mmCIF file of C-alpha atoms in Angstrom:
data_model
loop_
_atom_site.group_PDB
_atom_site.id
_atom_site.type_symbol
_atom_site.label_atom_id
_atom_site.label_comp_id
_atom_site.label_asym_id
_atom_site.label_seq_id
_atom_site.Cartn_x
_atom_site.Cartn_y
_atom_site.Cartn_z
ATOM 1 C CA MET A 1 17.257 25.448 4.773
ATOM 2 C CA PRO A 2 16.365 21.517 3.910
ATOM 3 C CA ARG A 3 14.416 20.853 0.649
ATOM 4 C CA GLU A 4 11.638 18.499 1.307
ATOM 5 C CA ARG A 5 11.134 15.293 0.650
ATOM 6 C CA LYS A 6 8.204 13.989 -1.909
ATOM 7 C CA THR A 7 6.929 10.516 -1.164
ATOM 8 C CA VAL A 8 7.254 8.652 -3.854
ATOM 9 C CA VAL A 9 4.801 6.409 -4.615
ATOM 10 C CA SER A 10 6.343 2.872 -6.253
ATOM 11 C CA ASP A 11 4.772 1.504 -9.569
ATOM 12 C CA VAL A 12 4.800 -1.672 -7.585
ATOM 13 C CA ALA A 13 3.144 0.129 -4.378
ATOM 14 C CA ILE A 14 0.766 0.841 -6.622
ATOM 15 C CA GLY A 15 0.112 -2.118 -8.531
ATOM 16 C CA ASP A 16 -0.279 -4.279 -5.542
ATOM 17 C CA ARG A 17 -3.189 -2.575 -3.952
ATOM 18 C CA VAL A 18 -5.540 -2.166 -7.860
ATOM 19 C CA ILE A 19 -7.105 -5.639 -7.247
ATOM 20 C CA PRO A 20 -7.741 -5.018 -3.684
ATOM 21 C CA VAL A 21 -8.925 -1.154 -3.422
ATOM 22 C CA ALA A 22 -11.008 -1.956 -6.947
ATOM 23 C CA ALA A 23 -12.605 -4.810 -5.252
ATOM 24 C CA ALA A 24 -13.457 -3.078 -2.816
ATOM 25 C CA MET A 25 -15.582 0.096 -4.303
ATOM 26 C CA PHE A 26 -17.316 -2.727 -6.225
ATOM 27 C CA ARG A 27 -18.342 -4.673 -4.032
ATOM 28 C CA ARG A 28 -19.547 -0.939 -1.908
ATOM 29 C CA LEU A 29 -20.661 0.952 -4.754
ATOM 30 C CA GLY A 30 -21.043 -1.681 -7.157
ATOM 31 C CA TYR A 31 -18.755 -2.491 -10.853
ATOM 32 C CA ALA A 32 -21.488 -0.245 -12.924
ATOM 33 C CA ARG A 33 -21.344 3.142 -10.544
ATOM 34 C CA THR A 34 -17.640 2.846 -9.840
ATOM 35 C CA SER A 35 -15.094 4.813 -12.811
ATOM 36 C CA THR A 36 -11.908 4.157 -13.151
ATOM 37 C CA ARG A 37 -11.770 8.345 -12.043
ATOM 38 C CA GLU A 38 -12.651 7.225 -8.871
ATOM 39 C CA LEU A 39 -10.470 4.788 -8.561
ATOM 40 C CA ALA A 40 -7.659 6.310 -9.921
ATOM 41 C CA THR A 41 -8.377 9.099 -7.099
ATOM 42 C CA ARG A 42 -8.037 6.407 -4.460
ATOM 43 C CA LEU A 43 -5.316 4.689 -5.154
ATOM 44 C CA GLY A 44 -3.693 9.170 -5.631
ATOM 45 C CA ILE A 45 -2.805 8.491 -9.350
ATOM 46 C CA GLN A 46 -4.080 10.402 -12.013
ATOM 47 C CA SER A 47 -6.935 8.701 -14.155
ATOM 48 C CA GLY A 48 -4.529 8.075 -17.341
ATOM 49 C CA SER A 49 -2.145 6.273 -15.182
ATOM 50 C CA LEU A 50 -4.053 4.086 -14.064
ATOM 51 C CA TYR A 51 -4.012 2.213 -17.537
ATOM 52 C CA HIS A 52 -0.280 1.516 -16.957
ATOM 53 C CA TYR A 53 -1.097 -0.942 -14.811
ATOM 54 C CA ILE A 54 -5.015 -2.376 -16.087
ATOM 55 C CA ASN A 55 -6.214 -2.432 -19.618
ATOM 56 C CA GLY A 56 -9.528 -1.067 -18.687
ATOM 57 C CA LYS A 57 -12.536 -1.973 -16.110
ATOM 58 C CA ASP A 58 -13.862 -5.483 -17.497
ATOM 59 C CA ASP A 59 -9.779 -6.499 -17.578
ATOM 60 C CA LEU A 60 -10.070 -5.129 -13.880
ATOM 61 C CA LEU A 61 -13.590 -7.298 -13.125
ATOM 62 C CA TYR A 62 -11.677 -10.047 -14.554
ATOM 63 C CA GLN A 63 -8.544 -10.523 -12.417
ATOM 64 C CA ILE A 64 -10.698 -10.094 -9.378
ATOM 65 C CA CYS A 65 -13.125 -12.111 -10.215
ATOM 66 C CA SER A 66 -10.017 -15.062 -11.562
ATOM 67 C CA SER A 67 -7.983 -14.589 -8.967
ATOM 68 C CA ALA A 68 -10.356 -14.923 -6.001
ATOM 69 C CA LEU A 69 -11.472 -18.681 -7.437
ATOM 70 C CA THR A 70 -7.739 -18.921 -7.601
ATOM 71 C CA HIS A 71 -7.058 -18.980 -4.201
ATOM 72 C CA ILE A 72 -10.061 -20.431 -2.740
ATOM 73 C CA GLU A 73 -8.891 -22.922 -4.753
ATOM 74 C CA GLU A 74 -5.614 -23.602 -3.619
ATOM 75 C CA ALA A 75 -6.532 -22.974 -0.619
ATOM 76 C CA VAL A 76 -8.669 -26.610 -1.133
ATOM 77 C CA ARG A 77 -6.638 -28.306 -2.580
ATOM 78 C CA LYS A 78 -3.794 -28.331 -0.584
ATOM 79 C CA ALA A 79 -5.650 -28.370 2.795
ATOM 80 C CA THR A 80 -7.262 -31.598 1.274
ATOM 81 C CA ALA A 81 -4.820 -33.620 -0.319
ATOM 82 C CA ALA A 82 -3.569 -35.190 2.663
ATOM 83 C CA ALA A 83 -6.855 -35.607 4.500
ATOM 84 C CA PRO A 84 -8.077 -37.996 5.234
ATOM 85 C CA VAL A 85 -11.582 -38.991 3.682
ATOM 86 C CA GLU A 86 -13.388 -38.885 7.119
ATOM 87 C CA ARG A 87 -12.322 -35.214 7.202
ATOM 88 C CA LYS A 88 -12.349 -34.026 3.720
ATOM 89 C CA LEU A 89 -15.551 -32.257 3.699
ATOM 90 C CA GLU A 90 -14.791 -30.152 7.346
ATOM 91 C CA VAL A 91 -11.623 -29.291 5.679
ATOM 92 C CA VAL A 92 -13.438 -27.992 2.731
ATOM 93 C CA ILE A 93 -15.938 -26.095 4.832
ATOM 94 C CA LYS A 94 -12.894 -24.360 6.890
ATOM 95 C CA ARG A 95 -10.502 -23.624 4.127
ATOM 96 C CA HIS A 96 -12.892 -22.080 1.681
ATOM 97 C CA LEU A 97 -14.971 -19.776 4.361
ATOM 98 C CA ILE A 98 -11.258 -18.652 5.796
ATOM 99 C CA SER A 99 -9.484 -17.893 2.218
ATOM 100 C CA ALA A 100 -13.478 -16.559 1.229
ATOM 101 C CA LEU A 101 -13.340 -14.320 4.457
ATOM 102 C CA THR A 102 -9.727 -13.277 4.017
ATOM 103 C CA ASP A 103 -10.566 -11.526 0.595
ATOM 104 C CA SER A 104 -13.960 -11.563 1.605
ATOM 105 C CA ASP A 105 -13.996 -7.957 -1.161
ATOM 106 C CA SER A 106 -12.967 -9.748 -3.886
ATOM 107 C CA HIS A 107 -14.953 -12.716 -3.311
ATOM 108 C CA ALA A 108 -18.005 -11.279 -2.839
ATOM 109 C CA THR A 109 -17.391 -9.559 -6.274
ATOM 110 C CA MET A 110 -16.676 -12.255 -8.065
ATOM 111 C CA LEU A 111 -20.536 -13.859 -6.392
ATOM 112 C CA VAL A 112 -22.321 -10.577 -7.329
ATOM 113 C CA GLU A 113 -20.678 -8.957 -10.195
ATOM 114 C CA LEU A 114 -19.915 -11.567 -12.049
ATOM 115 C CA LYS A 115 -22.847 -10.892 -15.273
ATOM 116 C CA ALA A 116 -21.164 -7.476 -15.690
ATOM 117 C CA LEU A 117 -18.533 -9.168 -17.458
ATOM 118 C CA SER A 118 -18.250 -9.672 -20.644
ATOM 119 C CA ALA A 119 -19.627 -12.339 -22.396
ATOM 120 C CA GLU A 120 -15.685 -13.865 -23.423
ATOM 121 C CA ARG A 121 -14.111 -13.099 -20.008
ATOM 122 C CA LYS A 122 -17.766 -14.719 -18.127
ATOM 123 C CA ALA A 123 -17.475 -18.031 -20.138
ATOM 124 C CA ALA A 124 -13.565 -17.862 -18.598
ATOM 125 C CA VAL A 125 -15.021 -17.489 -15.158
ATOM 126 C CA ILE A 126 -17.777 -19.416 -15.193
ATOM 127 C CA ARG A 127 -15.733 -22.678 -16.732
ATOM 128 C CA GLN A 128 -13.551 -21.449 -13.017
ATOM 129 C CA ARG A 129 -16.142 -21.571 -11.390
ATOM 130 C CA ASP A 130 -17.320 -25.087 -12.865
ATOM 131 C CA GLN A 131 -13.949 -26.601 -11.910
ATOM 132 C CA TYR A 132 -13.960 -25.979 -8.345
ATOM 133 C CA GLU A 133 -17.489 -26.842 -8.210
ATOM 134 C CA GLU A 134 -16.226 -30.430 -9.696
ATOM 135 C CA LEU A 135 -13.420 -30.335 -7.304
ATOM 136 C CA ILE A 136 -16.128 -30.477 -4.649
ATOM 137 C CA ARG A 137 -18.531 -32.803 -5.693
ATOM 138 C CA THR A 138 -15.317 -35.426 -6.235
ATOM 139 C CA ILE A 139 -15.442 -35.045 -2.440
ATOM 140 C CA ILE A 140 -18.787 -35.045 -1.375
ATOM 141 C CA GLU A 141 -18.989 -38.664 -3.808
ATOM 142 C CA GLU A 142 -15.339 -39.974 -2.562
ATOM 143 C CA SER A 143 -17.815 -38.985 1.307
ATOM 144 C CA GLN A 144 -20.502 -40.548 0.056
ATOM 145 C CA ALA A 145 -18.679 -43.499 -0.309
ATOM 146 C CA ALA A 146 -17.138 -44.280 2.552
ATOM 147 C CA GLY A 147 -20.424 -43.428 4.227
ATOM 148 C CA VAL A 148 -19.654 -40.200 6.162
ATOM 149 C CA VAL A 149 -22.633 -37.741 4.367
ATOM 150 C CA ARG A 150 -25.839 -39.678 3.210
ATOM 151 C CA ALA A 151 -26.460 -41.148 -0.757
ATOM 152 C CA ASP A 152 -30.060 -40.800 -0.959
ATOM 153 C CA ILE A 153 -29.255 -37.151 -2.227
ATOM 154 C CA GLU A 154 -27.033 -36.764 -5.567
ATOM 155 C CA ALA A 155 -23.918 -35.195 -4.967
ATOM 156 C CA LYS A 156 -24.553 -32.244 -7.663
ATOM 157 C CA TYR A 157 -27.234 -31.260 -5.057
ATOM 158 C CA LEU A 158 -24.617 -31.670 -1.800
ATOM 159 C CA THR A 159 -22.471 -29.744 -3.290
ATOM 160 C CA LEU A 160 -24.602 -26.760 -4.671
ATOM 161 C CA GLY A 161 -26.176 -26.497 -0.902
ATOM 162 C CA LEU A 162 -22.800 -26.680 0.274
ATOM 163 C CA LEU A 163 -21.313 -23.797 -1.745
ATOM 164 C CA ASN A 164 -24.794 -21.220 -1.236
ATOM 165 C CA LEU A 165 -24.218 -21.960 2.777
ATOM 166 C CA LEU A 166 -19.816 -21.365 2.341
ATOM 167 C CA ASN A 167 -20.493 -18.258 -0.064
ATOM 168 C CA TRP A 168 -22.806 -16.050 1.603
ATOM 169 C CA SER A 169 -22.037 -16.202 4.697
ATOM 170 C CA ILE A 170 -19.729 -13.366 3.930
ATOM 171 C CA PHE A 171 -22.035 -11.221 3.704
ATOM 172 C CA TRP A 172 -23.510 -11.008 7.161
ATOM 173 C CA PHE A 173 -20.613 -12.349 9.529
ATOM 174 C CA ASP A 174 -19.340 -9.923 11.214
ATOM 175 C CA PRO A 175 -15.322 -9.640 12.261
ATOM 176 C CA ASP A 176 -15.925 -8.026 15.622
ATOM 177 C CA GLY A 177 -18.880 -9.996 16.124
ATOM 178 C CA PRO A 178 -19.410 -13.089 19.022
ATOM 179 C CA LEU A 179 -17.974 -15.890 16.645
ATOM 180 C CA THR A 180 -14.482 -15.787 15.277
ATOM 181 C CA GLU A 181 -13.643 -17.472 11.397
ATOM 182 C CA ASP A 182 -12.847 -20.641 12.960
ATOM 183 C CA GLU A 183 -15.910 -21.392 15.108
ATOM 184 C CA LEU A 184 -18.338 -20.241 12.129
ATOM 185 C CA ALA A 185 -16.368 -22.754 10.049
ATOM 186 C CA ARG A 186 -17.597 -25.496 13.272
ATOM 187 C CA VAL A 187 -21.143 -24.014 12.504
ATOM 188 C CA LEU A 188 -21.375 -24.197 9.770
ATOM 189 C CA ALA A 189 -19.988 -27.922 9.274
ATOM 190 C CA ALA A 190 -22.174 -28.755 12.090
ATOM 191 C CA VAL A 191 -25.511 -27.289 10.268
ATOM 192 C CA PHE A 192 -23.973 -29.454 6.856
ATOM 193 C CA LEU A 193 -22.495 -32.211 7.852
ATOM 194 C CA ASP A 194 -24.887 -33.132 11.394
ATOM 195 C CA GLY A 195 -27.921 -31.237 10.061
ATOM 196 C CA ALA A 196 -30.146 -28.337 12.250
ATOM 197 C CA ARG A 197 -32.893 -31.208 13.510
ATOM 198 C CA GLY A 198 -32.947 -31.604 17.506
ATOM 199 C CA GLY A 199 -29.910 -33.964 18.604
ATOM 200 C CA GLY A 200 -28.468 -33.738 15.461
ATOM 201 C CA ALA A 201 -30.742 -36.521 13.770
ATOM 202 C CA ARG A 202 -30.587 -36.589 10.158
ATOM 203 C CA ALA A 203 -33.585 -35.662 8.514
ATOM 204 C CA SER A 204 -34.911 -38.895 6.455
ATOM 205 C CA GLY A 205 -35.879 -38.988 2.212
#
């Protein structure tokens, strides 16, 4: 009889799965309630073997948070580089939202579990987050100067409002629902740029 062939999962395949699998578990169970033993089981490896791929749970959370911010900043920088100033914020909204939804487990984990990082790594991620906020604030200031958005509200607060609108949408968006990602991006762009007041009128003051 022919000998049974065993299926061997390569180190590369496992390594590629660590972050997405961990991010999904951290999002569903919470960082504190997810053990490395459970993560190893989900990956189909022994608990001790997990440390071939990570230095520890805190290191893994840091990688998730940092990579989520890196991916979203790279996507927005690339998309807005050649965009005319009158369209830059629309491009920001679409690229940020789609990047966050594409990598929703990591992005959600970054938003909710950042506080669980060690002090040094938390500070590093916050610096990275601040750098991205500065990019968005600069684009908003350019848009204000060009008359694209109102200038009677500080760019700082418009930036925080926009990022809040975009970031937390990933928690309620249903990929099987009535809106596609592009359609949701258009809705959020209309709400932010035109307002929700009837007739599209902007609020005064």
